[in-house]
Coordinates of C-alpha atoms in Angstrom, one line a residue:
X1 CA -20.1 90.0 71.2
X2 CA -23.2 89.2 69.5
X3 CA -26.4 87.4 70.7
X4 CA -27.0 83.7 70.9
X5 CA -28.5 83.6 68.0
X6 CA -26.5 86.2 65.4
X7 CA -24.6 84.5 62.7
X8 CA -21.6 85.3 64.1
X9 CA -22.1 82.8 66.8
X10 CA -19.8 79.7 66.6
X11 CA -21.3 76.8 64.5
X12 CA -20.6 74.0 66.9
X13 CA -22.7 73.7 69.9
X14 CA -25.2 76.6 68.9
X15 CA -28.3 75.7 67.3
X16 CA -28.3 77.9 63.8
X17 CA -30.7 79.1 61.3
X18 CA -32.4 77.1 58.3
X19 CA -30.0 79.3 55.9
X20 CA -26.9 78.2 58.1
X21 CA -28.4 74.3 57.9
X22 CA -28.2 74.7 54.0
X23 CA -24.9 75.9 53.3
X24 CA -23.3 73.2 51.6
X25 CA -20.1 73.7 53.0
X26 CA -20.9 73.2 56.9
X27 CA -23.4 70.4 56.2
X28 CA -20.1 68.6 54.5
X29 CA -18.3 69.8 57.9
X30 CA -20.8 67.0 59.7
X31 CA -20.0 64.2 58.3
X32 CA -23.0 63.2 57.1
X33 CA -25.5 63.7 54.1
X34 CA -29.2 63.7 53.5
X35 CA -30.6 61.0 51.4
X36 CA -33.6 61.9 48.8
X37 CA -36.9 60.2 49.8
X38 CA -35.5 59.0 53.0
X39 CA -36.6 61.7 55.3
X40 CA -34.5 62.7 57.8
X41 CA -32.0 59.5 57.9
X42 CA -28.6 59.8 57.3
X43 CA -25.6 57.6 55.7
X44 CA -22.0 58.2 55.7
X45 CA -20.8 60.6 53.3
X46 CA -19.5 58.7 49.7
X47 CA -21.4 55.7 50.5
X48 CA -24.0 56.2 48.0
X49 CA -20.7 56.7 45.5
X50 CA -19.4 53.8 45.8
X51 CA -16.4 54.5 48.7
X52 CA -17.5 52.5 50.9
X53 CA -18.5 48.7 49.9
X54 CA -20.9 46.1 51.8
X55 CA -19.4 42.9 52.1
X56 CA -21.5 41.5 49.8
X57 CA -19.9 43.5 47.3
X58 CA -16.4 42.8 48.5
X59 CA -16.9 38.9 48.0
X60 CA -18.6 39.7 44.4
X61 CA -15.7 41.7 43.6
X62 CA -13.3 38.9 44.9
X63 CA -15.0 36.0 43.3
X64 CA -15.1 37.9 39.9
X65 CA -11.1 38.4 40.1
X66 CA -10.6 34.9 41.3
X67 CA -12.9 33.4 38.2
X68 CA -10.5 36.1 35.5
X69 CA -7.9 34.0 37.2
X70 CA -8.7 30.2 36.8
X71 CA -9.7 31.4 32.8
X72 CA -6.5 32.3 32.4
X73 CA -4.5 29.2 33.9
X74 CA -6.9 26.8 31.7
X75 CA -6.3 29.1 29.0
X76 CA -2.6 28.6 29.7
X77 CA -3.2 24.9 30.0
X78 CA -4.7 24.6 26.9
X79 CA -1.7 25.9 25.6
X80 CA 0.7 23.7 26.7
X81 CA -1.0 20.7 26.1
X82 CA -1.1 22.1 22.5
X83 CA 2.2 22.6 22.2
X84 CA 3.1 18.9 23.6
X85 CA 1.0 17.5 21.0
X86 CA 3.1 18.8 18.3
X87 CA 5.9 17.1 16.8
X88 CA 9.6 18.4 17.9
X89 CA 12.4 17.7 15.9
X90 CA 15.8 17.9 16.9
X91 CA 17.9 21.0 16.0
X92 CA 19.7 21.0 13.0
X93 CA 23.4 19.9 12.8
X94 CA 22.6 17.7 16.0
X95 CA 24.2 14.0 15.4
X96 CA 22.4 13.2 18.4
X97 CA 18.1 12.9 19.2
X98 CA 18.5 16.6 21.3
X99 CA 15.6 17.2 23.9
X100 CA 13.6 20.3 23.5
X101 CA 11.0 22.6 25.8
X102 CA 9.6 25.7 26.1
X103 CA 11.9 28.3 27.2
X104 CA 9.6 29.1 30.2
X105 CA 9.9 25.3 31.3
X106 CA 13.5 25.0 31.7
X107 CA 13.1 25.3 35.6
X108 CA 11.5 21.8 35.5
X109 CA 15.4 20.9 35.9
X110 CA 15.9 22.1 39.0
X111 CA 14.9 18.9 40.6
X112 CA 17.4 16.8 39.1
X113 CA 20.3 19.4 40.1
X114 CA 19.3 19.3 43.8
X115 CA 19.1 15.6 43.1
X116 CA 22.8 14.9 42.3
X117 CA 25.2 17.5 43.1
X118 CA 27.4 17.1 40.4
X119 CA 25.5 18.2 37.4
X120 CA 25.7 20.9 35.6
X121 CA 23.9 21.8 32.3
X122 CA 24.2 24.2 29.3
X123 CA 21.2 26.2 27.6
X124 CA 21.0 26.9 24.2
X125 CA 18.3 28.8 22.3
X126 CA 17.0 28.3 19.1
X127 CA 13.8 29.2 17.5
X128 CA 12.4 30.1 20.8
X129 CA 12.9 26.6 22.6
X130 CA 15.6 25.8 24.8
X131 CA 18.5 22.8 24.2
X132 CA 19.2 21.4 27.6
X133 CA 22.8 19.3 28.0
X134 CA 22.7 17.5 30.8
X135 CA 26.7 16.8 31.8
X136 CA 27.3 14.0 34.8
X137 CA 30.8 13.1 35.8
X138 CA 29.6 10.9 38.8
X139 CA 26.3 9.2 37.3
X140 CA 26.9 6.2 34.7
X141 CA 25.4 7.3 31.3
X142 CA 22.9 4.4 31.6
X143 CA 21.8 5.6 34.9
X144 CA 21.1 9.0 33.7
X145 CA 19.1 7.3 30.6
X146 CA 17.0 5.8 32.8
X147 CA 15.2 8.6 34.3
X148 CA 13.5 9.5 31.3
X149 CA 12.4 6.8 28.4
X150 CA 12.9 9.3 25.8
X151 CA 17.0 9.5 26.9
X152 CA 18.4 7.5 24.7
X153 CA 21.1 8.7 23.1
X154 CA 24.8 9.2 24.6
X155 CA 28.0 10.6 24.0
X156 CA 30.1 9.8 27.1
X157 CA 29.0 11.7 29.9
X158 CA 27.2 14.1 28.1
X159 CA 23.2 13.0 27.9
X160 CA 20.4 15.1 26.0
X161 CA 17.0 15.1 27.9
X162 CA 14.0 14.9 26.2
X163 CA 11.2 16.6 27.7
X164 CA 9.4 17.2 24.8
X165 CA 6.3 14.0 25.1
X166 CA 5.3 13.3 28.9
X167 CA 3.5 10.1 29.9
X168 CA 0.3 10.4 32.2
X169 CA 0.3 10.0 35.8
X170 CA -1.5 7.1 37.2
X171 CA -2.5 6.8 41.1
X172 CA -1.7 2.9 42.1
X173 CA -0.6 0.9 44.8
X174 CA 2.7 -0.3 44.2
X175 CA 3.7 -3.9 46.1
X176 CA 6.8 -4.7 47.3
X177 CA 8.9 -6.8 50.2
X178 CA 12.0 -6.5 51.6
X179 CA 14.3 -7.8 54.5
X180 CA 14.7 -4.6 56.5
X181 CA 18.3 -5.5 57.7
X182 CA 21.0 -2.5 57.7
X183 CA 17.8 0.7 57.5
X184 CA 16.6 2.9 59.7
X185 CA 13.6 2.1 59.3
X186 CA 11.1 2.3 56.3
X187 CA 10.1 6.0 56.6
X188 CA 11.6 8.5 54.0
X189 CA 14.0 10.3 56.1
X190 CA 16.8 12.5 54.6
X191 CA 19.4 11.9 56.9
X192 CA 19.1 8.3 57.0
X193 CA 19.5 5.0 54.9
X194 CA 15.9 3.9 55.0
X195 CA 13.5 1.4 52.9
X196 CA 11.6 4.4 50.9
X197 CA 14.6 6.3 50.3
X198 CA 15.8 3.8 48.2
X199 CA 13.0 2.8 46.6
X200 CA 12.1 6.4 45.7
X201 CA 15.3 6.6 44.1
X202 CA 15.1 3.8 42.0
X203 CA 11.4 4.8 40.8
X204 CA 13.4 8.5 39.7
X205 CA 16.1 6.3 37.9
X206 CA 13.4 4.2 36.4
X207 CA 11.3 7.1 34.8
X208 CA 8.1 6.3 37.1
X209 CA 8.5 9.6 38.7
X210 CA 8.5 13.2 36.7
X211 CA 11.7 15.5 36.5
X212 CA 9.6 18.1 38.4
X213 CA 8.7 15.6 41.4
X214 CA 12.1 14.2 41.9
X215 CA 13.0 16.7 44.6
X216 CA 10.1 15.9 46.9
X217 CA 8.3 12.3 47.3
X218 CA 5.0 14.6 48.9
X219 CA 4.6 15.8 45.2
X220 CA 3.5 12.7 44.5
X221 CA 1.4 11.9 47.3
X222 CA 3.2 9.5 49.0
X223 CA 2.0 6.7 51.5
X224 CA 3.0 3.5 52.9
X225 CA 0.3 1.3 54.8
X226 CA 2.2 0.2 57.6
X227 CA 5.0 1.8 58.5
X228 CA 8.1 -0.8 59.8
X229 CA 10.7 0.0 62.7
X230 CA 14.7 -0.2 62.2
X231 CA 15.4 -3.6 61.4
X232 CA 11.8 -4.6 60.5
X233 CA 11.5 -6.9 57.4
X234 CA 8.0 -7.1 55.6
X235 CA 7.2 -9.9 53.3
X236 CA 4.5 -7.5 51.8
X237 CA 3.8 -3.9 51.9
X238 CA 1.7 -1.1 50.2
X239 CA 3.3 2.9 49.0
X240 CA 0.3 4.4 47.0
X241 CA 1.5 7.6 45.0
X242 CA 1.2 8.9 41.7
X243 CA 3.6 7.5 39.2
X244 CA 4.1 7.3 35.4
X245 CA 3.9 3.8 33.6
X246 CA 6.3 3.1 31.4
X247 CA 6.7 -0.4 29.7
X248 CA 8.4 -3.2 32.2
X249 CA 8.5 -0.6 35.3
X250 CA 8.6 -3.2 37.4
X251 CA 11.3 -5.3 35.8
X252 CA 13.1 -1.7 35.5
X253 CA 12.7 -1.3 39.3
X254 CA 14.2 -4.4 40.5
X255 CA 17.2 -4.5 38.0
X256 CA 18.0 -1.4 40.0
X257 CA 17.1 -2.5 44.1
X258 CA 18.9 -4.3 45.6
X259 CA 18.3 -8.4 46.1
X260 CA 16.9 -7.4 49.4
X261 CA 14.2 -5.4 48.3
X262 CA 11.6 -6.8 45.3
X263 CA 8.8 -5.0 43.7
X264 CA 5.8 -7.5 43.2
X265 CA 3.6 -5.3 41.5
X266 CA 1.6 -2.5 41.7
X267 CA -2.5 -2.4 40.6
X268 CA -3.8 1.2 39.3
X269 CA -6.5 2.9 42.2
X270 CA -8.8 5.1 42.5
X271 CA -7.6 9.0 42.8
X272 CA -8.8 8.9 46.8
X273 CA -6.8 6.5 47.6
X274 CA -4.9 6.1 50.9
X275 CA -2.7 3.1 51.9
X276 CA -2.8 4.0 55.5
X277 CA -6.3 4.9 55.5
X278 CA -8.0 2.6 53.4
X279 CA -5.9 -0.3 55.3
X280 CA -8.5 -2.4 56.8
X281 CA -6.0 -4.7 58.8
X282 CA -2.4 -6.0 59.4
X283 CA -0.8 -9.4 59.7
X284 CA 2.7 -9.5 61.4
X285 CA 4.8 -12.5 62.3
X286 CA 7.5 -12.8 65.1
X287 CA 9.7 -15.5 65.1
X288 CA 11.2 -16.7 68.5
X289 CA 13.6 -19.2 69.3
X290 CA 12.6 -21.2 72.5
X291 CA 15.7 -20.8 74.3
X292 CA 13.7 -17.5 75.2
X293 CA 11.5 -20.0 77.8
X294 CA 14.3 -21.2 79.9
X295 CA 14.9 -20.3 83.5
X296 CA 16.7 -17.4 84.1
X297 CA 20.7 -17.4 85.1
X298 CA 22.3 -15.7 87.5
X299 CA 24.3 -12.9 86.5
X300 CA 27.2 -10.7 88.0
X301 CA 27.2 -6.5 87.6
X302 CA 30.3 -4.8 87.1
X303 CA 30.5 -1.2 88.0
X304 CA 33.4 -0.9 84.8
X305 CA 33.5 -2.5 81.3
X306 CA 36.5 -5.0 81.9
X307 CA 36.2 -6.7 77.9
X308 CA 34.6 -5.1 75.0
X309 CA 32.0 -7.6 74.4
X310 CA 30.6 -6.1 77.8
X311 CA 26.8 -5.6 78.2
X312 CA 25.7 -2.3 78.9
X313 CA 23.0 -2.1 81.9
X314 CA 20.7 0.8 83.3
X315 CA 18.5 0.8 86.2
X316 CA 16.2 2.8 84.1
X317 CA 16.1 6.0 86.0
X318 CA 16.3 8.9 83.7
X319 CA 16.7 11.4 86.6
X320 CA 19.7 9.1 88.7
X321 CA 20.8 6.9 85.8
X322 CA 23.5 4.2 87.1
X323 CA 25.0 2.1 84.9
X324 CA 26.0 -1.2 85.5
X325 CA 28.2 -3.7 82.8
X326 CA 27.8 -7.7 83.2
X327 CA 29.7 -10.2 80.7
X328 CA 28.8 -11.5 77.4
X329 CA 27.7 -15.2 77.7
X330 CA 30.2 -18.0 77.3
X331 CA 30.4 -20.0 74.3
X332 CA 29.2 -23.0 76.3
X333 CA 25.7 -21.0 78.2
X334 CA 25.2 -20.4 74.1
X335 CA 25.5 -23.8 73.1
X336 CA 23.3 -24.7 75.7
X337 CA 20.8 -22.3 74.9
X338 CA 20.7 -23.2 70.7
X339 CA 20.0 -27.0 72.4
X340 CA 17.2 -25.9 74.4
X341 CA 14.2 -27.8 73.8
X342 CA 10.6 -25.7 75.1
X343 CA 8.6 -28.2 77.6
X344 CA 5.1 -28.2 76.5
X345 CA 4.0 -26.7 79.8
X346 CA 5.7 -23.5 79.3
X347 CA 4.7 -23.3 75.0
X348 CA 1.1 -23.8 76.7
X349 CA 1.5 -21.3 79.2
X350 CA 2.8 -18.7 76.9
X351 CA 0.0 -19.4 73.7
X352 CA -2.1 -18.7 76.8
X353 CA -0.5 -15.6 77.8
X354 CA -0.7 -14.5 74.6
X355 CA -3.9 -15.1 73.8
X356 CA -5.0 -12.5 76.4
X357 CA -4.7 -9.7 74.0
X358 CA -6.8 -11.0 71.4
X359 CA -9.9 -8.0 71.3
X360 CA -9.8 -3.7 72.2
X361 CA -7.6 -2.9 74.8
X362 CA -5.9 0.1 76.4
X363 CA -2.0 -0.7 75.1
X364 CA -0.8 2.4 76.5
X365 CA 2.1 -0.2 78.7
X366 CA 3.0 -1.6 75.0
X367 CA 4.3 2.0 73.5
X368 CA 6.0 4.9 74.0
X369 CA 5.4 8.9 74.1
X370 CA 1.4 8.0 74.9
X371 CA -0.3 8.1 78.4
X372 CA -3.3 5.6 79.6
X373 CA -6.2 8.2 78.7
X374 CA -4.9 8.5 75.1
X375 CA -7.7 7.5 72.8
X376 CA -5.1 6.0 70.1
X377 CA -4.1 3.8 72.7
X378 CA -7.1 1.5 72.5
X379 CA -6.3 -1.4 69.6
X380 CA -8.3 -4.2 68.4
X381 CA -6.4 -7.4 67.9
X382 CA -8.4 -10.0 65.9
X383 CA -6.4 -13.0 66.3
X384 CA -3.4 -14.4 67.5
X385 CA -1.5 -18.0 66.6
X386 CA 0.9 -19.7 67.9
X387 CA 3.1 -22.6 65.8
X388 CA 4.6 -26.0 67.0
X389 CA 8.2 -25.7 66.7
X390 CA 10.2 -25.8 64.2
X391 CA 14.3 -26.5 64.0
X392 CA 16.5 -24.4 62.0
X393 CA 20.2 -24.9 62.4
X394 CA 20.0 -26.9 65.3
X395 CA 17.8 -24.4 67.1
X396 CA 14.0 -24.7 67.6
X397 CA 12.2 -21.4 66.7
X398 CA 7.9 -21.3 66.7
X399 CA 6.4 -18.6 65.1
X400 CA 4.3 -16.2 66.3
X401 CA 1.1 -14.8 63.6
X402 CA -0.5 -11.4 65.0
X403 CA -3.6 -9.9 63.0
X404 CA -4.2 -6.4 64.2
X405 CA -6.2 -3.5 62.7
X406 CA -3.1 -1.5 63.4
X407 CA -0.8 -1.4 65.9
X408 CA 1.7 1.5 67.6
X409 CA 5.6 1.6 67.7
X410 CA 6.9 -1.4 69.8
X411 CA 3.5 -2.9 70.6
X412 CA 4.2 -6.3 69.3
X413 CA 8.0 -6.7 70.0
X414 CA 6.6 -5.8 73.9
X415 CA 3.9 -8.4 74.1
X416 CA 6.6 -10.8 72.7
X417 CA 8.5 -9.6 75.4
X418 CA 5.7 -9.6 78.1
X419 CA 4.2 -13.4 77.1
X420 CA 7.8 -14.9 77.3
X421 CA 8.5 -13.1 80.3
X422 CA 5.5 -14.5 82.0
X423 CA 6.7 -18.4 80.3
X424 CA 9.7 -18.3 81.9
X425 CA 8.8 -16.9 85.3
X426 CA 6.1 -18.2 87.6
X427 CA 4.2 -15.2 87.5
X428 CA 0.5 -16.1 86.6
X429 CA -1.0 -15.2 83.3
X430 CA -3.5 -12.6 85.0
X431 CA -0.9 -10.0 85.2
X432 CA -1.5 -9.3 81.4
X433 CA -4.9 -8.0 81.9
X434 CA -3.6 -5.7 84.8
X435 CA -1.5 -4.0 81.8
X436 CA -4.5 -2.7 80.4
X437 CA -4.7 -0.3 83.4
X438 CA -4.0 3.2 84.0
X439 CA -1.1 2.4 85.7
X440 CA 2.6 2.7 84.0
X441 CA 5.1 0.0 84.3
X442 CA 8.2 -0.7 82.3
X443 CA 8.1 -3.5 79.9
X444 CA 11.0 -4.4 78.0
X445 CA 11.1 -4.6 74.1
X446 CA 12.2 -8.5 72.3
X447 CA 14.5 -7.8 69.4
X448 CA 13.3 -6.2 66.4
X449 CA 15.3 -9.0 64.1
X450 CA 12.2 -11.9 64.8
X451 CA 9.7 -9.3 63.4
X452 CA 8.5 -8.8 60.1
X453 CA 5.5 -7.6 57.9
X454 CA 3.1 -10.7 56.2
X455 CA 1.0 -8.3 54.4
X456 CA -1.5 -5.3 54.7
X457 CA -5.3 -6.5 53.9
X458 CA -8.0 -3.9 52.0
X459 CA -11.1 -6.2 51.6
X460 CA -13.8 -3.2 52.4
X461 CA -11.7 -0.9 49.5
X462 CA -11.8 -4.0 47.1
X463 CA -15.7 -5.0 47.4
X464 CA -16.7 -1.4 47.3
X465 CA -14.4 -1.1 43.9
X466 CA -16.1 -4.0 42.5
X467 CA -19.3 -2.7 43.2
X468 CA -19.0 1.0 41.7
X469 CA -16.6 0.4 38.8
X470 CA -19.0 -1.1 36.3
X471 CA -17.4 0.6 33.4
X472 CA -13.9 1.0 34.6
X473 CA -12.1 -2.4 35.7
X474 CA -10.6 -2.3 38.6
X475 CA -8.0 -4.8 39.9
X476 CA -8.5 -6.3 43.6
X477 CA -5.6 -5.2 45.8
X478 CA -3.9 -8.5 47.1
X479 CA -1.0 -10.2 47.5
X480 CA -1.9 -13.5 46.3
X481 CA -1.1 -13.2 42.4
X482 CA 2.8 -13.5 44.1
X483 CA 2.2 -16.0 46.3
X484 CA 5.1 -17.9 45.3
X485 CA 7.5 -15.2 44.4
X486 CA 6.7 -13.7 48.1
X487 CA 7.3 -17.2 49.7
X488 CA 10.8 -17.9 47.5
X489 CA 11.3 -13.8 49.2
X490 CA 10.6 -15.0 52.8
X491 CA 12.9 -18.3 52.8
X492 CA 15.8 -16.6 50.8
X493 CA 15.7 -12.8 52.1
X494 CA 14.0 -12.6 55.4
X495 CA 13.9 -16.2 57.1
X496 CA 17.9 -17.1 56.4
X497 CA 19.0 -13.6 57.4
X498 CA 17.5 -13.8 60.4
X499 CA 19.1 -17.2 61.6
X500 CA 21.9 -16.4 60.1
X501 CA 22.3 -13.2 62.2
X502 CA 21.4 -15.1 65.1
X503 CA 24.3 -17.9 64.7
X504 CA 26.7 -14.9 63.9
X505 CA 25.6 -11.9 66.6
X506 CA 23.4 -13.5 68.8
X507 CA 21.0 -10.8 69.2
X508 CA 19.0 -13.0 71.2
X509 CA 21.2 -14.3 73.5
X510 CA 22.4 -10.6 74.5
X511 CA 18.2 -9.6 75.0
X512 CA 17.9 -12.9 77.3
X513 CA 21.5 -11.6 78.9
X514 CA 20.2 -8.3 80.0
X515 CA 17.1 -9.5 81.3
X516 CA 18.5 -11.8 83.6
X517 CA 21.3 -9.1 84.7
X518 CA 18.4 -6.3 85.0
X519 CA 18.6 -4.4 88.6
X520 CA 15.9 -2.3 90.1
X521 CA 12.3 -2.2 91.2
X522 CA 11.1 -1.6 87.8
X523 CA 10.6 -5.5 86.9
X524 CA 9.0 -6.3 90.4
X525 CA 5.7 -6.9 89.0
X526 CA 7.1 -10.3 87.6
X527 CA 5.9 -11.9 91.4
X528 CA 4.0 -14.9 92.0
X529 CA 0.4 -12.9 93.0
X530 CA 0.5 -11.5 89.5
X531 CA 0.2 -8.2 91.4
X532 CA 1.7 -4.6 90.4
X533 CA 3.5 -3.2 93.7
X534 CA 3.8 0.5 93.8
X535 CA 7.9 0.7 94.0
X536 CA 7.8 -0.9 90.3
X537 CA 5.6 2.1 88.6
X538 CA 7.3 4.8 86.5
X539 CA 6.5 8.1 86.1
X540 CA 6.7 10.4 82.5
X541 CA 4.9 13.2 81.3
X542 CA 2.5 11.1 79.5
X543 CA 1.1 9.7 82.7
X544 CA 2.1 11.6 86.0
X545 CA 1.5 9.6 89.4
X546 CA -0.4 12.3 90.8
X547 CA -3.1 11.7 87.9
X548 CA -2.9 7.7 88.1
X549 CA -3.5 7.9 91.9
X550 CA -6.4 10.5 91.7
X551 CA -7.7 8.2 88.9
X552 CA -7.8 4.8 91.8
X553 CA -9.3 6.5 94.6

């Protein structure tokens, strides 16, 4: 064996010789590699040669790729907007005006395939452009047409698309009303009949919205301003998105809708533009017929339905439901109820009443799915009016104006609910500002028929328009250049659909019905102290007792 310092001893854990130190091939065997005109500190080996890179370089590197990239999508751009410039002429032998477009562009189609099941189309190509045949057994040709202003040519069911020229995009707010009657609502929803769906439909069918956006209302930034419940009418609301403007769109629009929807206009915005956002306010009316005052009648339960015109009846318990039935009223307690007249004590008792929500307060009582320490919860109301009466068919209605920044699901049709519950009950009118608590009661929602939408207000986006846009002129977003239209609307659409669903279904007289059959604790607080007893609180995951009572001591 040889000493502790031969050669032969093992390199590791020995100290060794200045030879050994500058053999090139165990100095590589550390790791690590002298620097020149460093001294004696060390980097990791390939650094200096570029193996390993500093972040910096790694996000110099990364930008670099990412700027090679945008060059060549404008560059790309450039190029198509070149080649929509040019003149296409139809292919020869064609008896008809045939569409043209780029070979690559011929997925643009897609949407209009997932749109209506039934098409089908055929692809030709000549000179490097693709002829697209659009074939339609279940669409009308003149339906078709209209989804493009450059369709206009026909043979049967067979309709050539021109895609060649495409009209600019505009961002506006487009205007409209409609009695909300028969919908689910206004909201765009797939699996339901609603306002929007229709309306999006018509503006494909029109030509406002491109082939390649048809699929998807998001693509083109879609917004409504307030959005209505099932059965919600709205003499005036706002969608902003981004639409082409072809001549007479809005004449276009409502030869397609249906009577009870109407476009009024639309006015072109800036690109930021929000409709729920940019909202400053709301104005809602609810209209109420007076029979809702009278004293409450006696009602029998019925553990079975015995009739099919049969109320149904819960005790409101969602972990021991019981259900109850009680009898439709009898043509003569609805007779009596359409010549109801209000005393003036109880229309002065409920304007009262309702006053008492006029500024910010905690609504958390007046919605759903939100508990009292929810921030959204806390809404300003501006002003509330309330109208003499007014007789319709016999019947005497008043009519209810609510001006809200905004307001949640069921808030108004429950403080409807909650005033006239207060009118026609001797329970005092402090009770409303005990609501505003943390604690959780149940209050019953007035039917969504009396409700409908006067019109969204944007006064801040209009004086700040008019104030920036010195060399573009901008339109003020408002209602009034309709006036009349939307009034002829309200009489016609809104106001003699809801009587006449009243005289015909009496949704009214069935809400009234079920509040005066109502079992439980859960309506206790309707008491003569204007107090809330403990056995009428209710308990969700929103707002658990345990937290309400920790919040009171």
């Amino acid at each position: 064996m040889g000493s502790y310092f031969s050669k032969e001893a093992p390199v590791t854990g020995v100290k060794r010789t200045a030879e050994e130190r500058d053999v090139p091939q165990k100095r590589e065997a550390t790791g690590y590699q002298r620097r020149e005109g460093k001294g004696n500190k060390r980097e990791p080996r390939g650094h200096s040669s570029g193996q390993f890179k500093t972040k910096k370089q790694m996000k110099k590197e990364k930008w670099m790729k990412d700027k090679e990239e945008r060059k060549k999508k404008r560059s790309k751009m450039d190029t198509m907007k070149e080649e929509e410039k040019a003149p296409v002429q139809p292919t020869a032998g064609e008896s008809l005006v045939t569409g043209v477009q780029p070979v690559g562009e011929i997925n643009d189609l897609t949407s209009l395939v997932t749109r209506k099941q039934t098409v089908t189309k055929e692809v030709s190509t000549t000179n490097g452009y693709t002829t697209t045949v659009i074939t339609n057994t279940s669409v009308s040709s003149s339906e078709v047409n209209s989804v493009d202003t450059d369709m206009t040519t026909k043979t049967g069911d067979t309709v050539r698309i021109s895609t060649s020229g495409r009209i600019p995009k505009k961002k506006v707010a487009l205007m409209l009303g409609y009695n909300g009657a028969g919908f689910q609502g206004l909201q765009i929803n797939p699996k339901a009949h609603t306002i929007e769906g229709v309306v999006f439909d018509a503006l494909c069918r029109a030509g406002a919205i491109s082939l390649a956006n048809q699929d998807d209302p998001k693509k083109s930034n879609w917004m409504r301003s307030a959005r209505t419940d099932k059965g919600v009418s709205a003499a005036g609301n706002v969608i902003s998105l981004k639409m082409q403007l072809p001549d007479n769109i809005v004449d276009r629009l409502n030869k397609i809708l249906p009577p009870q929807i109407r476009v009024w206009g639309y006015v072109v915005v800036v690109k930021s533009f929000h409709a729920k956002y940019l909202c400053d306010s709301r104005i809602y009316e609810y209209l109420l017929p007076t029979c809702a005052f009278m004293d409450p009648i006696k009602r029998e339960l019925k553990d079975e339905r015995t009739l099919e015109t049969d109320l149904t009846i819960s005790n409101n318990d969602y972990e021991n439901p019981i259900i109850k039935y009680v009898a439709a009223s009898t043509p003569e307690e609805r007779e009596m109820r359409h010549k109801y007249r209000a005393p003036e004590d109880r229309l002065l008792k409920f304007r009262m009443a309702i006053e008492q929500y006029v500024g910010s307060h905690n609504f958390h009582n007046y919605t759903i799915n939100k508990g009292a320490n929810d921030k959204s919860c806390n809404r300003y109301i501006k002003s509330i009016t309330v109208s003499d009466p007014m007789y319709i068919h016999d019947t005497e209605w008043i009519s209810i104006k609510l001006h809200g920044q905004s307001f949640m699901l069921h808030q108004i049709r429950k403080m409807i609910s909650m005033g006239l519950l207060l009118a026609r009950t001797s329970t005092p009118i402090s009770l409303i500002p005990e609501t505003f608590k943390l604690r959780r009661i149940n209050i019953p929602k007035a039917p969504a028929l009396g409700l409908l939408l006067e019109r969204p207000i944007f006064n801040t986006y209009n004086e700040k328009v008019l104030v920036k846009s010195k060399e573009v002129i901008r339109e003020k977003l408002t209602f009034d250049p309709y006036a009349a239209e939307i009034e002829k609307f309200k009489q016609e659409q809104i106001y003699a659909k809801i009587f006449e669903t009243e005289n015909t279904e009496h949704v009214f007289d069935g809400y009234l019905t079920s509040l005066d059959a109502h079992w439980g604790t859960d309506f206790d607080y309707l008491n003569e102290e204007g107090v809330i007893p403990d056995r009428c609180l209710i308990t969700t995951k929103y707002n658990p007792q345990e937290e309400e009572d920790e919040e009171e001591d």
